[in-house]
């Protein structure tokens, strides 16, 4: 029996020995690769003639290292395309300001006319036009922005120490026919002064930026001659402040 097993292992390495055991030569061979790709198949008849399976579409591909790549179906591709288009439409709606219904618009916006004035404007561009300036990129506007904080602080001190009751009663009125009985109160905290003065700084920043050449449709507005002169003087003072600081 030992001679027979030796004969099988040398002469017939692919055959099996007694009781179905594999020969050493067969055990050393690599295992065969069962499949490389999984295919989706079907058949028309379950038995007899023409009952063989045939491939209908590519299914799951099996990579040599065992990585599986799933091919999306046509319905999935259409769904992904529609989802991307809907995202683009939603993004455009967020960027562009549109008219609201009568019950959607804030009463104050209705009175001032901002809802109509800003119709079809780019929301992101508008927000960028009132953003706090970067001193490295726009030193002139940054200097004006900082100088307005100093002006607010000076105005607060003037109300507290110099302005009388009658002056503050006149300053607190928002309409010419109003009669106010509570005089203008000075802010006691520096943080409140900066917070309440920020909208005014944003208005000035918007005007200075939009007076320059822009690559977007700027809302229409018009400055009178006195406002243009004041804006020119403000820029000139900022330039002098920058030059003085660089010389020091």
PDB file of C-alpha atoms in Angstrom:
ATOM      1  CA  UNK A   1       0.000   0.000   0.000  1.00  0.00           C
ATOM      2  CA  UNK A   2       2.863   2.361   0.756  1.00  0.00           C
ATOM      3  CA  UNK A   3       4.360   1.666  -2.690  1.00  0.00           C
ATOM      4  CA  UNK A   4       0.986   2.383  -4.311  1.00  0.00           C
ATOM      5  CA  UNK A   5       0.655   5.743  -2.536  1.00  0.00           C
ATOM      6  CA  UNK A   6       4.216   6.686  -3.561  1.00  0.00           C
ATOM      7  CA  UNK A   7       3.398   5.762  -7.163  1.00  0.00           C
ATOM      8  CA  UNK A   8       0.297   7.999  -7.172  1.00  0.00           C
ATOM      9  CA  UNK A   9       2.130  10.986  -5.709  1.00  0.00           C
ATOM     10  CA  UNK A  10       4.944  10.830  -8.290  1.00  0.00           C
ATOM     11  CA  UNK A  11       3.255   9.628 -11.484  1.00  0.00           C
ATOM     12  CA  UNK A  12      -0.280  10.986 -10.958  1.00  0.00           C
ATOM     13  CA  UNK A  13       0.079  14.108  -8.743  1.00  0.00           C
ATOM     14  CA  UNK A  14      -3.492  15.251  -9.415  1.00  0.00           C
ATOM     15  CA  UNK A  15      -5.147  12.051  -8.263  1.00  0.00           C
ATOM     16  CA  UNK A  16      -6.171  11.065  -4.745  1.00  0.00           C
ATOM     17  CA  UNK A  17      -4.742   8.351  -2.588  1.00  0.00           C
ATOM     18  CA  UNK A  18      -6.486   5.781  -0.403  1.00  0.00           C
ATOM     19  CA  UNK A  19      -9.726   6.848   1.308  1.00  0.00           C
ATOM     20  CA  UNK A  20      -9.866   9.981  -0.869  1.00  0.00           C
ATOM     21  CA  UNK A  21      -6.890  11.780   0.699  1.00  0.00           C
ATOM     22  CA  UNK A  22      -5.081  14.367  -1.364  1.00  0.00           C
ATOM     23  CA  UNK A  23      -1.531  13.790  -2.458  1.00  0.00           C
ATOM     24  CA  UNK A  24       1.168  16.233  -1.233  1.00  0.00           C
ATOM     25  CA  UNK A  25       1.571  17.608  -4.785  1.00  0.00           C
ATOM     26  CA  UNK A  26      -2.139  18.433  -5.009  1.00  0.00           C
ATOM     27  CA  UNK A  27      -2.213  20.054  -1.573  1.00  0.00           C
ATOM     28  CA  UNK A  28       0.639  22.390  -2.607  1.00  0.00           C
ATOM     29  CA  UNK A  29      -1.331  23.712  -5.599  1.00  0.00           C
ATOM     30  CA  UNK A  30      -3.215  27.068  -5.072  1.00  0.00           C
ATOM     31  CA  UNK A  31      -6.981  26.870  -4.679  1.00  0.00           C
ATOM     32  CA  UNK A  32      -8.831  27.578  -7.944  1.00  0.00           C
ATOM     33  CA  UNK A  33     -10.557  30.953  -8.307  1.00  0.00           C
ATOM     34  CA  UNK A  34     -14.260  30.158  -8.313  1.00  0.00           C
ATOM     35  CA  UNK A  35     -15.544  33.372  -9.925  1.00  0.00           C
ATOM     36  CA  UNK A  36     -14.504  36.865 -10.834  1.00  0.00           C
ATOM     37  CA  UNK A  37     -17.872  38.468 -11.444  1.00  0.00           C
ATOM     38  CA  UNK A  38     -21.439  37.997 -10.244  1.00  0.00           C
ATOM     39  CA  UNK A  39     -23.961  38.286 -13.070  1.00  0.00           C
ATOM     40  CA  UNK A  40     -27.714  38.781 -12.938  1.00  0.00           C
ATOM     41  CA  UNK A  41     -29.428  36.043 -14.985  1.00  0.00           C
ATOM     42  CA  UNK A  42     -32.910  34.766 -15.693  1.00  0.00           C
ATOM     43  CA  UNK A  43     -34.709  32.252 -17.884  1.00  0.00           C
ATOM     44  CA  UNK A  44     -38.036  32.116 -19.722  1.00  0.00           C
ATOM     45  CA  UNK A  45     -38.870  28.431 -19.106  1.00  0.00           C
ATOM     46  CA  UNK A  46     -38.256  26.418 -15.939  1.00  0.00           C
ATOM     47  CA  UNK A  47     -37.681  23.086 -17.713  1.00  0.00           C
ATOM     48  CA  UNK A  48     -37.196  21.315 -21.032  1.00  0.00           C
ATOM     49  CA  UNK A  49     -36.168  23.221 -24.186  1.00  0.00           C
ATOM     50  CA  UNK A  50     -34.935  26.813 -23.915  1.00  0.00           C
ATOM     51  CA  UNK A  51     -34.792  26.633 -20.122  1.00  0.00           C
ATOM     52  CA  UNK A  52     -31.158  27.758 -19.862  1.00  0.00           C
ATOM     53  CA  UNK A  53     -30.203  30.948 -17.985  1.00  0.00           C
ATOM     54  CA  UNK A  54     -28.986  34.057 -19.811  1.00  0.00           C
ATOM     55  CA  UNK A  55     -27.418  37.279 -18.534  1.00  0.00           C
ATOM     56  CA  UNK A  56     -29.691  40.328 -18.447  1.00  0.00           C
ATOM     57  CA  UNK A  57     -27.448  43.080 -17.014  1.00  0.00           C
ATOM     58  CA  UNK A  58     -24.186  43.657 -15.204  1.00  0.00           C
ATOM     59  CA  UNK A  59     -24.582  42.959 -11.541  1.00  0.00           C
ATOM     60  CA  UNK A  60     -21.860  43.041  -8.897  1.00  0.00           C
ATOM     61  CA  UNK A  61     -18.245  42.934 -10.086  1.00  0.00           C
ATOM     62  CA  UNK A  62     -15.756  41.053  -7.923  1.00  0.00           C
ATOM     63  CA  UNK A  63     -12.319  42.569  -7.894  1.00  0.00           C
ATOM     64  CA  UNK A  64      -9.240  40.322  -7.558  1.00  0.00           C
ATOM     65  CA  UNK A  65      -8.613  41.543  -3.987  1.00  0.00           C
ATOM     66  CA  UNK A  66     -12.196  40.981  -2.911  1.00  0.00           C
ATOM     67  CA  UNK A  67     -13.386  44.583  -3.375  1.00  0.00           C
ATOM     68  CA  UNK A  68     -17.010  44.788  -4.494  1.00  0.00           C
ATOM     69  CA  UNK A  69     -18.185  47.536  -6.866  1.00  0.00           C
ATOM     70  CA  UNK A  70     -21.944  47.992  -7.227  1.00  0.00           C
ATOM     71  CA  UNK A  71     -23.084  49.425 -10.541  1.00  0.00           C
ATOM     72  CA  UNK A  72     -26.022  51.838 -10.058  1.00  0.00           C
ATOM     73  CA  UNK A  73     -29.140  51.071 -12.009  1.00  0.00           C
ATOM     74  CA  UNK A  74     -30.732  53.447 -14.513  1.00  0.00           C
ATOM     75  CA  UNK A  75     -33.426  54.428 -12.006  1.00  0.00           C
ATOM     76  CA  UNK A  76     -30.803  55.285  -9.389  1.00  0.00           C
ATOM     77  CA  UNK A  77     -28.870  57.423 -11.872  1.00  0.00           C
ATOM     78  CA  UNK A  78     -32.024  59.359 -12.792  1.00  0.00           C
ATOM     79  CA  UNK A  79     -32.849  59.863  -9.115  1.00  0.00           C
ATOM     80  CA  UNK A  80     -29.333  61.176  -8.352  1.00  0.00           C
ATOM     81  CA  UNK A  81     -29.548  63.567 -11.319  1.00  0.00           C
ATOM     82  CA  UNK A  82     -32.921  64.919 -10.144  1.00  0.00           C
ATOM     83  CA  UNK A  83     -31.620  65.312  -6.590  1.00  0.00           C
ATOM     84  CA  UNK A  84     -28.648  67.361  -7.810  1.00  0.00           C
ATOM     85  CA  UNK A  85     -30.909  69.605  -9.887  1.00  0.00           C
ATOM     86  CA  UNK A  86     -33.258  70.144  -6.958  1.00  0.00           C
ATOM     87  CA  UNK A  87     -30.284  71.108  -4.764  1.00  0.00           C
ATOM     88  CA  UNK A  88     -29.188  73.677  -7.359  1.00  0.00           C
ATOM     89  CA  UNK A  89     -32.714  75.129  -7.533  1.00  0.00           C
ATOM     90  CA  UNK A  90     -32.962  75.311  -3.738  1.00  0.00           C
ATOM     91  CA  UNK A  91     -29.565  77.026  -3.512  1.00  0.00           C
ATOM     92  CA  UNK A  92     -30.608  79.594  -6.133  1.00  0.00           C
ATOM     93  CA  UNK A  93     -33.815  80.327  -4.200  1.00  0.00           C
ATOM     94  CA  UNK A  94     -31.822  80.898  -1.022  1.00  0.00           C
ATOM     95  CA  UNK A  95     -29.436  83.289  -2.776  1.00  0.00           C
ATOM     96  CA  UNK A  96     -32.073  85.352  -4.586  1.00  0.00           C
ATOM     97  CA  UNK A  97     -34.462  87.594  -2.677  1.00  0.00           C
ATOM     98  CA  UNK A  98     -38.074  87.264  -3.850  1.00  0.00           C
ATOM     99  CA  UNK A  99     -41.358  88.974  -3.091  1.00  0.00           C
ATOM    100  CA  UNK A 100     -43.245  87.558  -0.127  1.00  0.00           C
ATOM    101  CA  UNK A 101     -46.930  87.311   0.511  1.00  0.00           C
ATOM    102  CA  UNK A 102     -48.753  90.046   2.408  1.00  0.00           C
ATOM    103  CA  UNK A 103     -48.648  88.040   5.634  1.00  0.00           C
ATOM    104  CA  UNK A 104     -45.003  87.034   5.242  1.00  0.00           C
ATOM    105  CA  UNK A 105     -43.335  90.447   4.998  1.00  0.00           C
ATOM    106  CA  UNK A 106     -42.438  92.199   8.244  1.00  0.00           C
ATOM    107  CA  UNK A 107     -44.538  95.372   8.747  1.00  0.00           C
ATOM    108  CA  UNK A 108     -41.401  97.442   9.163  1.00  0.00           C
ATOM    109  CA  UNK A 109     -40.011  96.106   5.867  1.00  0.00           C
ATOM    110  CA  UNK A 110     -43.325  96.949   4.208  1.00  0.00           C
ATOM    111  CA  UNK A 111     -43.167 100.524   5.510  1.00  0.00           C
ATOM    112  CA  UNK A 112     -39.558 101.077   4.472  1.00  0.00           C
ATOM    113  CA  UNK A 113     -40.013  99.312   1.120  1.00  0.00           C
ATOM    114  CA  UNK A 114     -37.014  97.027   1.552  1.00  0.00           C
ATOM    115  CA  UNK A 115     -38.912  93.925   0.360  1.00  0.00           C
ATOM    116  CA  UNK A 116     -39.592  95.555  -3.012  1.00  0.00           C
ATOM    117  CA  UNK A 117     -36.256  97.361  -3.205  1.00  0.00           C
ATOM    118  CA  UNK A 118     -34.203  94.196  -2.717  1.00  0.00           C
ATOM    119  CA  UNK A 119     -36.270  91.984  -5.021  1.00  0.00           C
ATOM    120  CA  UNK A 120     -34.135  89.639  -7.204  1.00  0.00           C
ATOM    121  CA  UNK A 121     -30.944  90.699  -5.419  1.00  0.00           C
ATOM    122  CA  UNK A 122     -28.193  88.210  -4.554  1.00  0.00           C
ATOM    123  CA  UNK A 123     -28.417  87.600  -0.821  1.00  0.00           C
ATOM    124  CA  UNK A 124     -24.773  86.468  -0.473  1.00  0.00           C
ATOM    125  CA  UNK A 125     -23.456  89.533  -2.305  1.00  0.00           C
ATOM    126  CA  UNK A 126     -25.532  91.841  -0.112  1.00  0.00           C
ATOM    127  CA  UNK A 127     -24.247  90.198   3.069  1.00  0.00           C
ATOM    128  CA  UNK A 128     -20.669  90.480   1.800  1.00  0.00           C
ATOM    129  CA  UNK A 129     -21.157  94.206   1.124  1.00  0.00           C
ATOM    130  CA  UNK A 130     -21.981  94.923   4.793  1.00  0.00           C
ATOM    131  CA  UNK A 131     -19.450  92.542   6.351  1.00  0.00           C
ATOM    132  CA  UNK A 132     -16.758  93.903   8.682  1.00  0.00           C
ATOM    133  CA  UNK A 133     -13.738  94.821   6.534  1.00  0.00           C
ATOM    134  CA  UNK A 134     -10.371  93.113   6.654  1.00  0.00           C
ATOM    135  CA  UNK A 135      -7.602  95.584   7.440  1.00  0.00           C
ATOM    136  CA  UNK A 136      -5.121  93.762   5.206  1.00  0.00           C
ATOM    137  CA  UNK A 137      -7.466  93.690   2.175  1.00  0.00           C
ATOM    138  CA  UNK A 138      -9.286  97.028   2.602  1.00  0.00           C
ATOM    139  CA  UNK A 139      -7.321  99.352   4.925  1.00  0.00           C
ATOM    140  CA  UNK A 140      -9.344 102.476   4.055  1.00  0.00           C
ATOM    141  CA  UNK A 141     -12.700 100.938   4.968  1.00  0.00           C
ATOM    142  CA  UNK A 142     -11.199  99.253   8.027  1.00  0.00           C
ATOM    143  CA  UNK A 143      -9.901 102.633   9.256  1.00  0.00           C
ATOM    144  CA  UNK A 144     -13.349 104.218   8.782  1.00  0.00           C
ATOM    145  CA  UNK A 145     -14.981 101.252  10.571  1.00  0.00           C
ATOM    146  CA  UNK A 146     -12.727 101.714  13.609  1.00  0.00           C
ATOM    147  CA  UNK A 147     -13.107 105.510  13.599  1.00  0.00           C
ATOM    148  CA  UNK A 148     -16.891 105.183  13.834  1.00  0.00           C
ATOM    149  CA  UNK A 149     -16.507 103.268  17.117  1.00  0.00           C
ATOM    150  CA  UNK A 150     -14.492 106.200  18.463  1.00  0.00           C
ATOM    151  CA  UNK A 151     -17.212 108.592  17.267  1.00  0.00           C
ATOM    152  CA  UNK A 152     -19.948 106.573  19.011  1.00  0.00           C
ATOM    153  CA  UNK A 153     -18.015 106.668  22.273  1.00  0.00           C
ATOM    154  CA  UNK A 154     -17.510 110.439  21.948  1.00  0.00           C
ATOM    155  CA  UNK A 155     -21.236 110.929  21.290  1.00  0.00           C
ATOM    156  CA  UNK A 156     -22.134 108.913  24.380  1.00  0.00           C
ATOM    157  CA  UNK A 157     -19.841 111.005  26.565  1.00  0.00           C
ATOM    158  CA  UNK A 158     -21.294 114.181  25.082  1.00  0.00           C
ATOM    159  CA  UNK A 159     -24.865 113.133  25.913  1.00  0.00           C
ATOM    160  CA  UNK A 160     -23.877 112.340  29.497  1.00  0.00           C
ATOM    161  CA  UNK A 161     -21.686 115.357  30.246  1.00  0.00           C
ATOM    162  CA  UNK A 162     -22.672 118.179  27.862  1.00  0.00           C
ATOM    163  CA  UNK A 163     -26.171 117.798  26.415  1.00  0.00           C
ATOM    164  CA  UNK A 164     -29.027 119.174  28.518  1.00  0.00           C
ATOM    165  CA  UNK A 165     -32.530 117.778  28.962  1.00  0.00           C
ATOM    166  CA  UNK A 166     -34.101 119.876  26.194  1.00  0.00           C
ATOM    167  CA  UNK A 167     -31.431 118.838  23.698  1.00  0.00           C
ATOM    168  CA  UNK A 168     -31.977 115.169  24.537  1.00  0.00           C
ATOM    169  CA  UNK A 169     -35.772 115.563  24.270  1.00  0.00           C
ATOM    170  CA  UNK A 170     -35.279 116.920  20.766  1.00  0.00           C
ATOM    171  CA  UNK A 171     -32.800 114.191  19.836  1.00  0.00           C
ATOM    172  CA  UNK A 172     -35.104 111.348  20.916  1.00  0.00           C
ATOM    173  CA  UNK A 173     -37.877 112.327  18.485  1.00  0.00           C
ATOM    174  CA  UNK A 174     -38.212 110.242  15.308  1.00  0.00           C
ATOM    175  CA  UNK A 175     -41.008 112.355  13.739  1.00  0.00           C
ATOM    176  CA  UNK A 176     -41.297 116.126  13.588  1.00  0.00           C
ATOM    177  CA  UNK A 177     -44.815 116.175  15.100  1.00  0.00           C
ATOM    178  CA  UNK A 178     -43.970 113.866  18.030  1.00  0.00           C
ATOM    179  CA  UNK A 179     -43.921 115.017  21.637  1.00  0.00           C
ATOM    180  CA  UNK A 180     -41.609 112.923  23.790  1.00  0.00           C
ATOM    181  CA  UNK A 181     -41.565 113.088  27.590  1.00  0.00           C
ATOM    182  CA  UNK A 182     -38.563 110.798  28.142  1.00  0.00           C
ATOM    183  CA  UNK A 183     -35.210 112.326  27.072  1.00  0.00           C
ATOM    184  CA  UNK A 184     -32.555 110.422  25.169  1.00  0.00           C
ATOM    185  CA  UNK A 185     -30.654 108.138  27.519  1.00  0.00           C
ATOM    186  CA  UNK A 186     -26.945 107.530  27.129  1.00  0.00           C
ATOM    187  CA  UNK A 187     -25.749 103.947  26.966  1.00  0.00           C
ATOM    188  CA  UNK A 188     -23.839 103.014  30.101  1.00  0.00           C
ATOM    189  CA  UNK A 189     -22.071  99.946  28.680  1.00  0.00           C
ATOM    190  CA  UNK A 190     -19.450 100.124  25.942  1.00  0.00           C
ATOM    191  CA  UNK A 191     -20.676  96.812  24.486  1.00  0.00           C
ATOM    192  CA  UNK A 192     -24.166  98.230  23.928  1.00  0.00           C
ATOM    193  CA  UNK A 193     -22.691 101.234  22.140  1.00  0.00           C
ATOM    194  CA  UNK A 194     -20.812  98.998  19.692  1.00  0.00           C
ATOM    195  CA  UNK A 195     -23.785  96.667  19.183  1.00  0.00           C
ATOM    196  CA  UNK A 196     -26.251  99.478  18.473  1.00  0.00           C
ATOM    197  CA  UNK A 197     -23.763 101.336  16.294  1.00  0.00           C
ATOM    198  CA  UNK A 198     -22.953  98.341  14.076  1.00  0.00           C
ATOM    199  CA  UNK A 199     -25.917  98.862  11.659  1.00  0.00           C
ATOM    200  CA  UNK A 200     -24.700 102.401  10.950  1.00  0.00           C
ATOM    201  CA  UNK A 201     -21.203 101.125  10.230  1.00  0.00           C
ATOM    202  CA  UNK A 202     -22.693  98.555   7.878  1.00  0.00           C
ATOM    203  CA  UNK A 203     -24.585 101.276   5.985  1.00  0.00           C
ATOM    204  CA  UNK A 204     -21.362 103.239   5.503  1.00  0.00           C
ATOM    205  CA  UNK A 205     -19.510 100.084   4.455  1.00  0.00           C
ATOM    206  CA  UNK A 206     -22.228  99.277   1.908  1.00  0.00           C
ATOM    207  CA  UNK A 207     -22.025 102.770   0.372  1.00  0.00           C
ATOM    208  CA  UNK A 208     -18.229 102.799   0.194  1.00  0.00           C
ATOM    209  CA  UNK A 209     -18.064  99.332  -1.360  1.00  0.00           C
ATOM    210  CA  UNK A 210     -20.849  99.875  -3.879  1.00  0.00           C
ATOM    211  CA  UNK A 211     -19.363 103.170  -5.022  1.00  0.00           C
ATOM    212  CA  UNK A 212     -16.532 101.079  -6.454  1.00  0.00           C
ATOM    213  CA  UNK A 213     -16.852  98.964  -9.570  1.00  0.00           C
ATOM    214  CA  UNK A 214     -18.631  95.687  -8.786  1.00  0.00           C
ATOM    215  CA  UNK A 215     -19.197  92.423 -10.668  1.00  0.00           C
ATOM    216  CA  UNK A 216     -22.825  92.130  -9.513  1.00  0.00           C
ATOM    217  CA  UNK A 217     -26.020  94.156  -9.899  1.00  0.00           C
ATOM    218  CA  UNK A 218     -25.898  96.719  -7.090  1.00  0.00           C
ATOM    219  CA  UNK A 219     -29.225  98.058  -5.743  1.00  0.00           C
ATOM    220  CA  UNK A 220     -29.930 101.504  -7.165  1.00  0.00           C
ATOM    221  CA  UNK A 221     -29.523 104.517  -4.894  1.00  0.00           C
ATOM    222  CA  UNK A 222     -28.439 108.124  -5.313  1.00  0.00           C
ATOM    223  CA  UNK A 223     -26.287 110.401  -3.149  1.00  0.00           C
ATOM    224  CA  UNK A 224     -26.865 114.132  -3.048  1.00  0.00           C
ATOM    225  CA  UNK A 225     -23.949 116.503  -3.528  1.00  0.00           C
ATOM    226  CA  UNK A 226     -23.403 117.041   0.213  1.00  0.00           C
ATOM    227  CA  UNK A 227     -23.281 113.304   0.830  1.00  0.00           C
ATOM    228  CA  UNK A 228     -20.766 112.834  -1.978  1.00  0.00           C
ATOM    229  CA  UNK A 229     -18.568 115.582  -0.541  1.00  0.00           C
ATOM    230  CA  UNK A 230     -18.761 114.088   2.962  1.00  0.00           C
ATOM    231  CA  UNK A 231     -17.864 110.648   1.603  1.00  0.00           C
ATOM    232  CA  UNK A 232     -14.850 112.072  -0.240  1.00  0.00           C
ATOM    233  CA  UNK A 233     -13.660 113.858   2.913  1.00  0.00           C
ATOM    234  CA  UNK A 234     -14.097 110.651   4.909  1.00  0.00           C
ATOM    235  CA  UNK A 235     -11.939 108.708   2.461  1.00  0.00           C
ATOM    236  CA  UNK A 236      -9.301 111.427   2.419  1.00  0.00           C
ATOM    237  CA  UNK A 237      -9.105 111.466   6.227  1.00  0.00           C
ATOM    238  CA  UNK A 238      -8.753 107.658   6.260  1.00  0.00           C
ATOM    239  CA  UNK A 239      -5.906 107.800   3.724  1.00  0.00           C
ATOM    240  CA  UNK A 240      -4.084 110.426   5.814  1.00  0.00           C
ATOM    241  CA  UNK A 241      -4.530 108.289   8.926  1.00  0.00           C
ATOM    242  CA  UNK A 242      -3.027 105.279   7.131  1.00  0.00           C
ATOM    243  CA  UNK A 243      -0.096 107.273   5.739  1.00  0.00           C
ATOM    244  CA  UNK A 244       0.601 108.813   9.145  1.00  0.00           C
ATOM    245  CA  UNK A 245       0.585 105.356  10.755  1.00  0.00           C
ATOM    246  CA  UNK A 246       2.982 103.935   8.143  1.00  0.00           C
ATOM    247  CA  UNK A 247       5.428 106.807   8.625  1.00  0.00           C
ATOM    248  CA  UNK A 248       5.428 106.291  12.399  1.00  0.00           C
TER     249      UNK A 248
END
